[in-house]
Short mmCIF file of C-alpha atoms in Angstrom, two decimals:
data_model
loop_
_atom_site.label_atom_id
_atom_site.label_comp_id
_atom_site.label_asym_id
_atom_site.label_seq_id
_atom_site.Cartn_x
_atom_site.Cartn_y
_atom_site.Cartn_z
CA MET A 1085 -5.90 23.36 13.64
CA ARG A 1086 -6.18 26.33 11.37
CA LEU A 1087 -6.00 25.45 7.71
CA ASN A 1088 -4.53 28.03 5.35
CA VAL A 1089 -6.13 26.75 2.18
CA TRP A 1090 -4.23 27.39 -1.06
CA VAL A 1091 -3.16 30.80 0.08
CA ALA A 1092 0.54 31.40 0.16
CA GLY A 1093 0.06 29.31 2.36
CA THR A 1094 -10.31 0.65 5.98
CA ALA A 1095 -9.79 -1.20 8.71
CA VAL A 1096 -12.34 -3.66 10.11
CA LEU A 1097 -14.31 -2.21 13.00
CA ALA A 1098 -12.85 -3.62 16.19
CA LEU A 1099 -15.10 -5.05 18.83
CA VAL A 1100 -15.07 -2.96 21.94
CA SER A 1101 -16.41 -3.83 25.36
CA ALA A 1102 -20.14 -3.55 25.69
CA THR A 1103 -19.64 -1.18 28.57
CA ALA A 1104 -18.83 1.51 25.99
CA CYS A 1105 -22.49 1.54 25.07
CA GLY A 1106 -23.82 1.52 28.60
CA ALA A 1107 -25.98 4.19 30.05
CA THR A 1108 -24.42 7.27 31.58
CA ALA A 1109 -23.75 6.87 35.28
CA GLU A 1110 -25.70 8.99 37.71
CA LYS A 1111 -24.11 12.31 38.50
CA LYS A 1112 -23.79 11.43 42.18
CA ASP A 1113 -21.47 8.59 41.20
CA SER A 1114 -19.50 10.27 38.45
CA GLY A 1115 -18.81 13.73 39.78
CA GLY A 1116 -19.11 16.69 37.46
CA THR A 1117 -20.30 20.26 37.51
CA GLY A 1118 -20.93 21.53 41.01
CA SER A 1119 -20.23 18.19 42.71
CA GLY A 1120 -16.79 19.19 43.98
CA LYS A 1121 -15.52 15.78 42.95
CA PRO A 1122 -13.41 14.77 39.95
CA VAL A 1123 -15.42 13.44 37.02
CA SER A 1124 -15.23 9.67 36.54
CA GLY A 1125 -16.18 7.19 33.85
CA LEU A 1126 -15.14 9.28 30.84
CA ARG A 1127 -13.86 7.49 27.73
CA LEU A 1128 -11.82 9.12 24.97
CA MET A 1129 -11.57 7.37 21.61
CA VAL A 1130 -8.54 7.80 19.35
CA PRO A 1131 -9.47 7.11 15.71
CA ASN A 1132 -6.04 5.93 14.56
CA THR A 1133 -3.11 3.85 15.77
CA ALA A 1134 -1.10 4.37 18.94
CA GLY A 1135 1.84 6.73 18.72
CA GLY A 1136 0.36 9.39 16.46
CA GLY A 1137 -0.70 12.94 17.14
CA TYR A 1138 -4.29 12.17 18.12
CA ASP A 1139 -3.10 9.40 20.45
CA THR A 1140 -0.50 11.62 22.09
CA THR A 1141 -2.94 14.49 22.56
CA ALA A 1142 -5.65 12.27 24.06
CA ARG A 1143 -3.30 10.53 26.48
CA VAL A 1144 -1.75 13.80 27.59
CA ALA A 1145 -5.20 15.30 28.15
CA ALA A 1146 -6.33 12.28 30.20
CA LYS A 1147 -3.14 12.37 32.28
CA VAL A 1148 -3.41 16.10 32.96
CA MET A 1149 -7.05 15.77 34.03
CA ASP A 1150 -6.05 12.95 36.37
CA ASP A 1151 -3.00 14.76 37.79
CA ALA A 1152 -5.03 17.93 38.34
CA LYS A 1153 -7.89 15.92 39.91
CA ILE A 1154 -10.33 17.10 37.26
CA ALA A 1155 -11.27 13.64 35.99
CA THR A 1156 -10.11 10.28 37.29
CA GLY A 1157 -9.66 7.03 35.40
CA THR A 1158 -10.38 8.48 31.97
CA GLN A 1159 -9.99 5.59 29.53
CA VAL A 1160 -8.19 6.27 26.27
CA PHE A 1161 -8.61 3.60 23.59
CA ASN A 1162 -7.76 3.27 19.89
CA LEU A 1163 -10.20 2.41 17.11
CA PRO A 1164 -8.28 2.98 13.86
CA GLY A 1165 -9.40 2.77 10.28
CA ALA A 1166 -10.30 4.74 7.16
CA GLY A 1167 -8.49 7.90 8.15
CA GLY A 1168 -10.41 8.22 11.40
CA THR A 1169 -13.89 7.69 10.00
CA VAL A 1170 -14.29 4.24 11.61
CA GLY A 1171 -13.98 6.04 14.95
CA LEU A 1172 -16.24 8.82 13.76
CA GLN A 1173 -18.93 6.31 12.73
CA ARG A 1174 -18.68 4.66 16.14
CA THR A 1175 -19.09 8.04 17.80
CA VAL A 1176 -22.17 8.88 15.74
CA ASN A 1177 -23.62 5.43 16.51
CA GLU A 1178 -23.24 6.12 20.26
CA LYS A 1179 -26.10 8.65 20.18
CA GLY A 1180 -26.82 9.97 23.66
CA ASN A 1181 -23.70 8.48 25.29
CA GLY A 1182 -22.47 11.41 27.33
CA LYS A 1183 -19.46 9.52 28.69
CA LEU A 1184 -17.77 9.04 25.30
CA ALA A 1185 -15.82 11.54 23.22
CA LEU A 1186 -13.67 11.41 20.09
CA GLN A 1187 -10.21 12.90 19.77
CA MET A 1188 -10.12 14.33 16.26
CA GLY A 1189 -8.79 17.08 14.07
CA LEU A 1190 -8.28 18.32 10.55
CA GLY A 1191 -7.50 14.79 9.30
CA VAL A 1192 -10.94 13.50 10.20
CA VAL A 1193 -12.54 16.45 8.41
CA GLY A 1194 -10.80 15.52 5.16
CA ALA A 1195 -11.31 11.78 5.56
CA THR A 1196 -15.08 12.18 5.68
CA TYR A 1197 -14.85 13.26 2.03
CA THR A 1198 -12.12 10.98 0.67
CA SER A 1199 -13.48 7.90 2.48
CA LYS A 1200 -17.04 8.82 1.48
CA SER A 1201 -18.04 8.40 5.10
CA LYS A 1202 -21.73 8.10 5.96
CA ALA A 1203 -20.95 9.64 9.33
CA THR A 1204 -20.12 13.33 9.36
CA LEU A 1205 -18.79 15.74 11.94
CA THR A 1206 -21.95 17.82 11.65
CA GLN A 1207 -23.73 14.92 13.39
CA THR A 1208 -21.49 15.14 16.46
CA THR A 1209 -21.58 17.41 19.50
CA PRO A 1210 -18.62 19.85 19.40
CA LEU A 1211 -16.83 20.11 22.75
CA ALA A 1212 -13.52 21.94 22.34
CA LYS A 1213 -10.61 22.71 20.07
CA LEU A 1214 -7.43 22.18 22.06
CA ILE A 1215 -4.28 22.93 20.10
CA GLU A 1216 -2.70 23.98 16.86
CA GLU A 1217 0.57 22.52 15.62
CA ALA A 1218 2.92 23.42 12.81
CA GLY A 1219 3.79 20.84 10.22
CA ALA A 1220 7.32 19.71 9.48
CA ILE A 1221 9.23 18.35 6.52
CA VAL A 1222 11.30 15.48 7.90
CA VAL A 1223 13.98 13.19 6.45
CA PRO A 1224 15.84 10.18 7.90
CA LYS A 1225 19.28 10.87 9.34
CA ASN A 1226 21.10 9.41 6.32
CA SER A 1227 19.10 11.41 3.76
CA PRO A 1228 21.21 13.18 1.11
CA TYR A 1229 19.06 16.29 1.52
CA GLN A 1230 20.61 18.68 4.00
CA THR A 1231 18.26 21.63 3.43
CA ILE A 1232 14.70 22.17 2.25
CA GLY A 1233 16.22 23.70 -0.88
CA ASP A 1234 18.13 20.48 -1.62
CA LEU A 1235 14.94 18.47 -1.24
CA VAL A 1236 12.82 20.76 -3.40
CA THR A 1237 15.43 20.73 -6.18
CA ALA A 1238 15.44 16.92 -6.26
CA TRP A 1239 11.64 16.75 -5.95
CA LYS A 1240 11.07 19.14 -8.86
CA ALA A 1241 13.43 17.08 -11.01
CA ASN A 1242 11.56 13.84 -10.27
CA PRO A 1243 8.18 14.40 -8.54
CA LYS A 1244 6.98 10.82 -8.92
CA GLY A 1245 10.33 9.35 -7.91
CA LEU A 1246 10.46 10.91 -4.45
CA ALA A 1247 7.79 9.38 -2.24
CA VAL A 1248 6.42 11.55 0.54
CA GLY A 1249 4.69 9.90 3.48
CA GLY A 1250 2.04 11.28 5.78
CA GLY A 1251 0.24 9.99 8.83
CA SER A 1252 -3.22 10.66 7.45
CA SER A 1253 -5.38 9.52 4.58
CA PRO A 1254 -5.93 11.69 1.51
CA GLY A 1255 -7.71 14.82 2.65
CA GLY A 1256 -5.95 14.88 6.00
CA PRO A 1257 -3.33 17.41 7.08
CA ASP A 1258 -0.35 15.21 6.19
CA HIS A 1259 -1.78 14.93 2.68
CA LEU A 1260 -2.86 18.54 2.29
CA LEU A 1261 0.57 19.81 3.39
CA PRO A 1262 2.69 18.18 0.64
CA MET A 1263 0.03 19.00 -1.95
CA GLN A 1264 0.17 22.67 -1.00
CA LEU A 1265 3.97 22.55 -0.79
CA ALA A 1266 4.13 21.05 -4.27
CA GLN A 1267 1.98 23.83 -5.68
CA ALA A 1268 4.03 26.47 -3.86
CA VAL A 1269 7.29 25.25 -5.49
CA GLY A 1270 5.85 24.71 -8.96
CA ILE A 1271 5.04 20.99 -8.93
CA ASP A 1272 1.68 19.72 -10.17
CA PRO A 1273 0.07 18.22 -7.04
CA LYS A 1274 -1.33 15.40 -9.19
CA GLN A 1275 2.27 14.30 -9.85
CA VAL A 1276 3.07 13.87 -6.14
CA ASN A 1277 3.79 10.30 -5.01
CA PHE A 1278 1.99 10.39 -1.67
CA VAL A 1279 2.04 7.33 0.61
CA SER A 1280 -0.65 7.28 3.28
CA TYR A 1281 -0.08 5.82 6.76
CA ASP A 1282 -2.67 5.51 9.51
CA GLY A 1283 -1.16 7.93 12.00
CA GLY A 1284 2.33 8.84 13.10
CA GLY A 1285 2.77 5.44 14.71
CA GLU A 1286 2.90 3.91 11.22
CA LEU A 1287 4.62 6.81 9.48
CA LEU A 1288 7.68 6.88 11.72
CA PRO A 1289 8.93 3.31 10.95
CA ALA A 1290 8.56 4.03 7.23
CA LEU A 1291 10.65 7.16 7.62
CA LEU A 1292 13.29 5.50 9.78
CA GLY A 1293 13.48 2.61 7.30
CA SER A 1294 13.91 5.02 4.36
CA LYS A 1295 10.82 3.60 2.66
CA ILE A 1296 9.92 7.18 1.77
CA ALA A 1297 12.15 10.10 0.78
CA PHE A 1298 10.58 12.46 3.27
CA GLY A 1299 7.67 12.82 5.65
CA ALA A 1300 5.16 15.62 6.13
CA SER A 1301 3.45 15.69 9.50
CA GLY A 1302 3.12 17.54 12.78
CA PHE A 1303 6.59 18.13 14.19
CA GLY A 1304 5.56 17.08 17.68
CA GLU A 1305 5.36 13.47 16.53
CA PHE A 1306 9.11 13.45 15.80
CA LEU A 1307 10.60 15.35 18.72
CA ASP A 1308 12.07 12.28 20.45
CA GLN A 1309 13.61 11.07 17.20
CA VAL A 1310 14.97 14.52 16.43
CA GLU A 1311 16.63 14.68 19.83
CA SER A 1312 18.12 11.19 19.37
CA GLY A 1313 19.42 12.06 15.91
CA GLN A 1314 17.31 9.50 14.04
CA VAL A 1315 15.58 12.08 11.85
CA ARG A 1316 16.22 15.64 10.72
CA VAL A 1317 13.66 18.41 10.26
CA LEU A 1318 14.40 20.49 7.19
CA ALA A 1319 11.67 23.10 7.73
CA VAL A 1320 8.55 23.88 9.72
CA THR A 1321 5.36 25.29 8.25
CA SER A 1322 4.50 27.91 10.86
CA GLU A 1323 4.69 31.66 10.42
CA GLN A 1324 7.50 31.88 12.98
CA PRO A 1325 10.27 29.43 13.97
CA VAL A 1326 9.38 26.81 16.57
CA ALA A 1327 11.14 27.08 19.92
CA ALA A 1328 11.26 23.28 20.32
CA LEU A 1329 13.28 23.00 17.10
CA LYS A 1330 16.22 25.32 17.41
CA ASP A 1331 17.83 26.46 14.16
CA VAL A 1332 15.13 24.88 11.96
CA PRO A 1333 13.89 27.43 9.40
CA THR A 1334 10.32 28.04 8.35
CA LEU A 1335 9.25 27.46 4.77
CA LYS A 1336 8.69 31.19 4.40
CA GLY A 1337 12.14 31.89 5.78
CA SER A 1338 13.50 29.54 3.15
CA GLY A 1339 11.82 31.40 0.32
CA ILE A 1340 8.74 29.18 -0.01
CA ASP A 1341 5.52 31.15 0.32
CA LEU A 1342 3.46 28.73 2.42
CA VAL A 1343 2.11 28.65 5.97
CA PHE A 1344 0.18 25.58 7.15
CA THR A 1345 -1.18 24.87 10.61
CA ASN A 1346 -2.89 21.73 11.89
CA TRP A 1347 -5.36 21.51 14.78
CA ARG A 1348 -6.88 18.94 17.15
CA GLY A 1349 -10.10 18.94 19.15
CA ILE A 1350 -12.72 16.76 20.82
CA VAL A 1351 -16.32 15.99 19.87
CA ALA A 1352 -19.03 13.86 21.53
CA PRO A 1353 -21.81 11.70 20.11
CA PRO A 1354 -25.06 13.24 18.90
CA GLU A 1355 -27.91 14.08 21.25
CA ILE A 1356 -26.05 13.93 24.55
CA SER A 1357 -27.75 15.75 27.39
CA ALA A 1358 -26.97 19.39 28.11
CA ALA A 1359 -25.64 18.31 31.52
CA ASP A 1360 -23.23 15.74 30.03
CA LYS A 1361 -22.04 18.26 27.44
CA GLN A 1362 -21.36 20.78 30.19
CA VAL A 1363 -19.45 18.20 32.24
CA TRP A 1364 -17.08 17.64 29.30
CA ILE A 1365 -16.70 21.34 28.53
CA ASP A 1366 -16.08 22.21 32.18
CA ALA A 1367 -13.50 19.43 32.52
CA LEU A 1368 -11.68 20.45 29.34
CA THR A 1369 -11.78 24.12 30.32
CA ARG A 1370 -10.29 23.36 33.75
CA MET A 1371 -7.67 21.19 32.07
CA HIS A 1372 -6.79 24.03 29.69
CA ASP A 1373 -6.42 26.45 32.60
CA SER A 1374 -4.18 24.12 34.63
CA PRO A 1375 -0.40 24.60 34.98
CA GLU A 1376 -0.02 20.92 34.07
CA TRP A 1377 -1.54 21.52 30.64
CA LYS A 1378 0.53 24.64 30.06
CA ALA A 1379 3.64 22.58 30.79
CA GLU A 1380 2.57 19.97 28.24
CA LEU A 1381 2.01 22.66 25.62
CA THR A 1382 5.60 23.75 26.06
CA LYS A 1383 6.93 20.21 26.15
CA HIS A 1384 5.29 19.21 22.87
CA GLY A 1385 5.63 22.55 21.11
CA TRP A 1386 1.86 22.87 20.76
CA THR A 1387 0.14 26.22 20.32
CA ASP A 1388 -2.76 26.93 22.68
CA ALA A 1389 -5.89 27.26 20.52
CA PHE A 1390 -8.62 26.52 23.06
CA VAL A 1391 -12.20 27.30 22.11
CA ALA A 1392 -15.24 25.41 23.42
CA GLY A 1393 -18.88 24.66 22.73
CA ASP A 1394 -20.76 26.60 20.06
CA ALA A 1395 -17.67 28.59 19.04
CA PHE A 1396 -15.91 25.31 18.24
CA GLY A 1397 -18.98 24.24 16.29
CA THR A 1398 -18.73 27.35 14.14
CA PHE A 1399 -15.03 26.66 13.55
CA LEU A 1400 -15.81 23.07 12.50
CA THR A 1401 -18.34 24.29 9.94
CA GLU A 1402 -15.79 26.69 8.47
CA GLN A 1403 -13.09 24.01 8.31
CA ASP A 1404 -15.44 21.56 6.63
CA LYS A 1405 -16.11 24.01 3.81
CA ALA A 1406 -12.44 24.95 3.42
CA VAL A 1407 -11.32 21.31 3.18
CA ALA A 1408 -14.12 20.47 0.75
CA ASP A 1409 -12.98 23.30 -1.50
CA VAL A 1410 -9.36 22.07 -1.49
CA LEU A 1411 -10.30 18.45 -2.17
CA THR A 1412 -12.62 19.46 -4.98
CA LYS A 1413 -9.69 21.22 -6.67
CA LEU A 1414 -7.65 18.02 -6.33
CA GLY A 1415 -10.46 15.94 -7.75
CA LEU A 1416 -10.90 14.06 -4.44
CA ALA A 1417 -14.31 15.43 -3.59
CA SER A 1418 -17.31 16.52 -5.59
#
């Protein structure tokens, strides 16, 4: 995701099957570049709980690759903890494993600082950025706040009294968004009562149970609940309104000078072979070009932001610096 930084805008490591660490299968068995066969044996790790944005993106990607006969039997599994850095550490430990990749995004970038992770994204092999997604300010259906203006008025009157929840640890997008929103409306970010949840799968029950006054997260994680009337979106954080959320204003359109965009991508362990890296990049590129993926972009309201290989690596370096700068201002990084 693109991060507009301050401009108007630990769980125990789960034991996983030893096959995750096994040697890469021979190309004749696993398909790949030039074989004419779908790739097989790929594994995609999700570094937080089921039901969140990373989980949704990974499972959609695996399904599209299977439906389009790009890759068959891609295994998606969850390894949550510490804002995604448990999964990141596992990925770094799997040096040379060309069959494994990590679904990640802006949240993992921030968590490497706030969790003081020994593993860093600079140790991984960048494969591709997939999507960008606008954030959303969401309230439960029975919330007294009917507009973003109503919410901001109440929040300014009692910043510590209105808890805001996010599906990421401090430093992640769901934390950075309310901090930037607070600053944009004249609230000291250090006064914000932020409650961290490990992914949208944990955030949603808290929102539905009114354990928090409002949520800040990617809007795609709430679409089903919006359609069923369980939650209401007061505003989205994109430059333009979102087609999937008819009649929902942007923050800018509501007089709040802030634009915030999240992103998600995929990285592999360090020191994988050039051939294994190319297999992943080719598979993800073919997935991106498929009509099945384009349909999923529309369905989830995601913005196509595909960039692969070294270009994604450059983007990751830029994001790492931008997030570090923001967290330093908040006193969460040094």
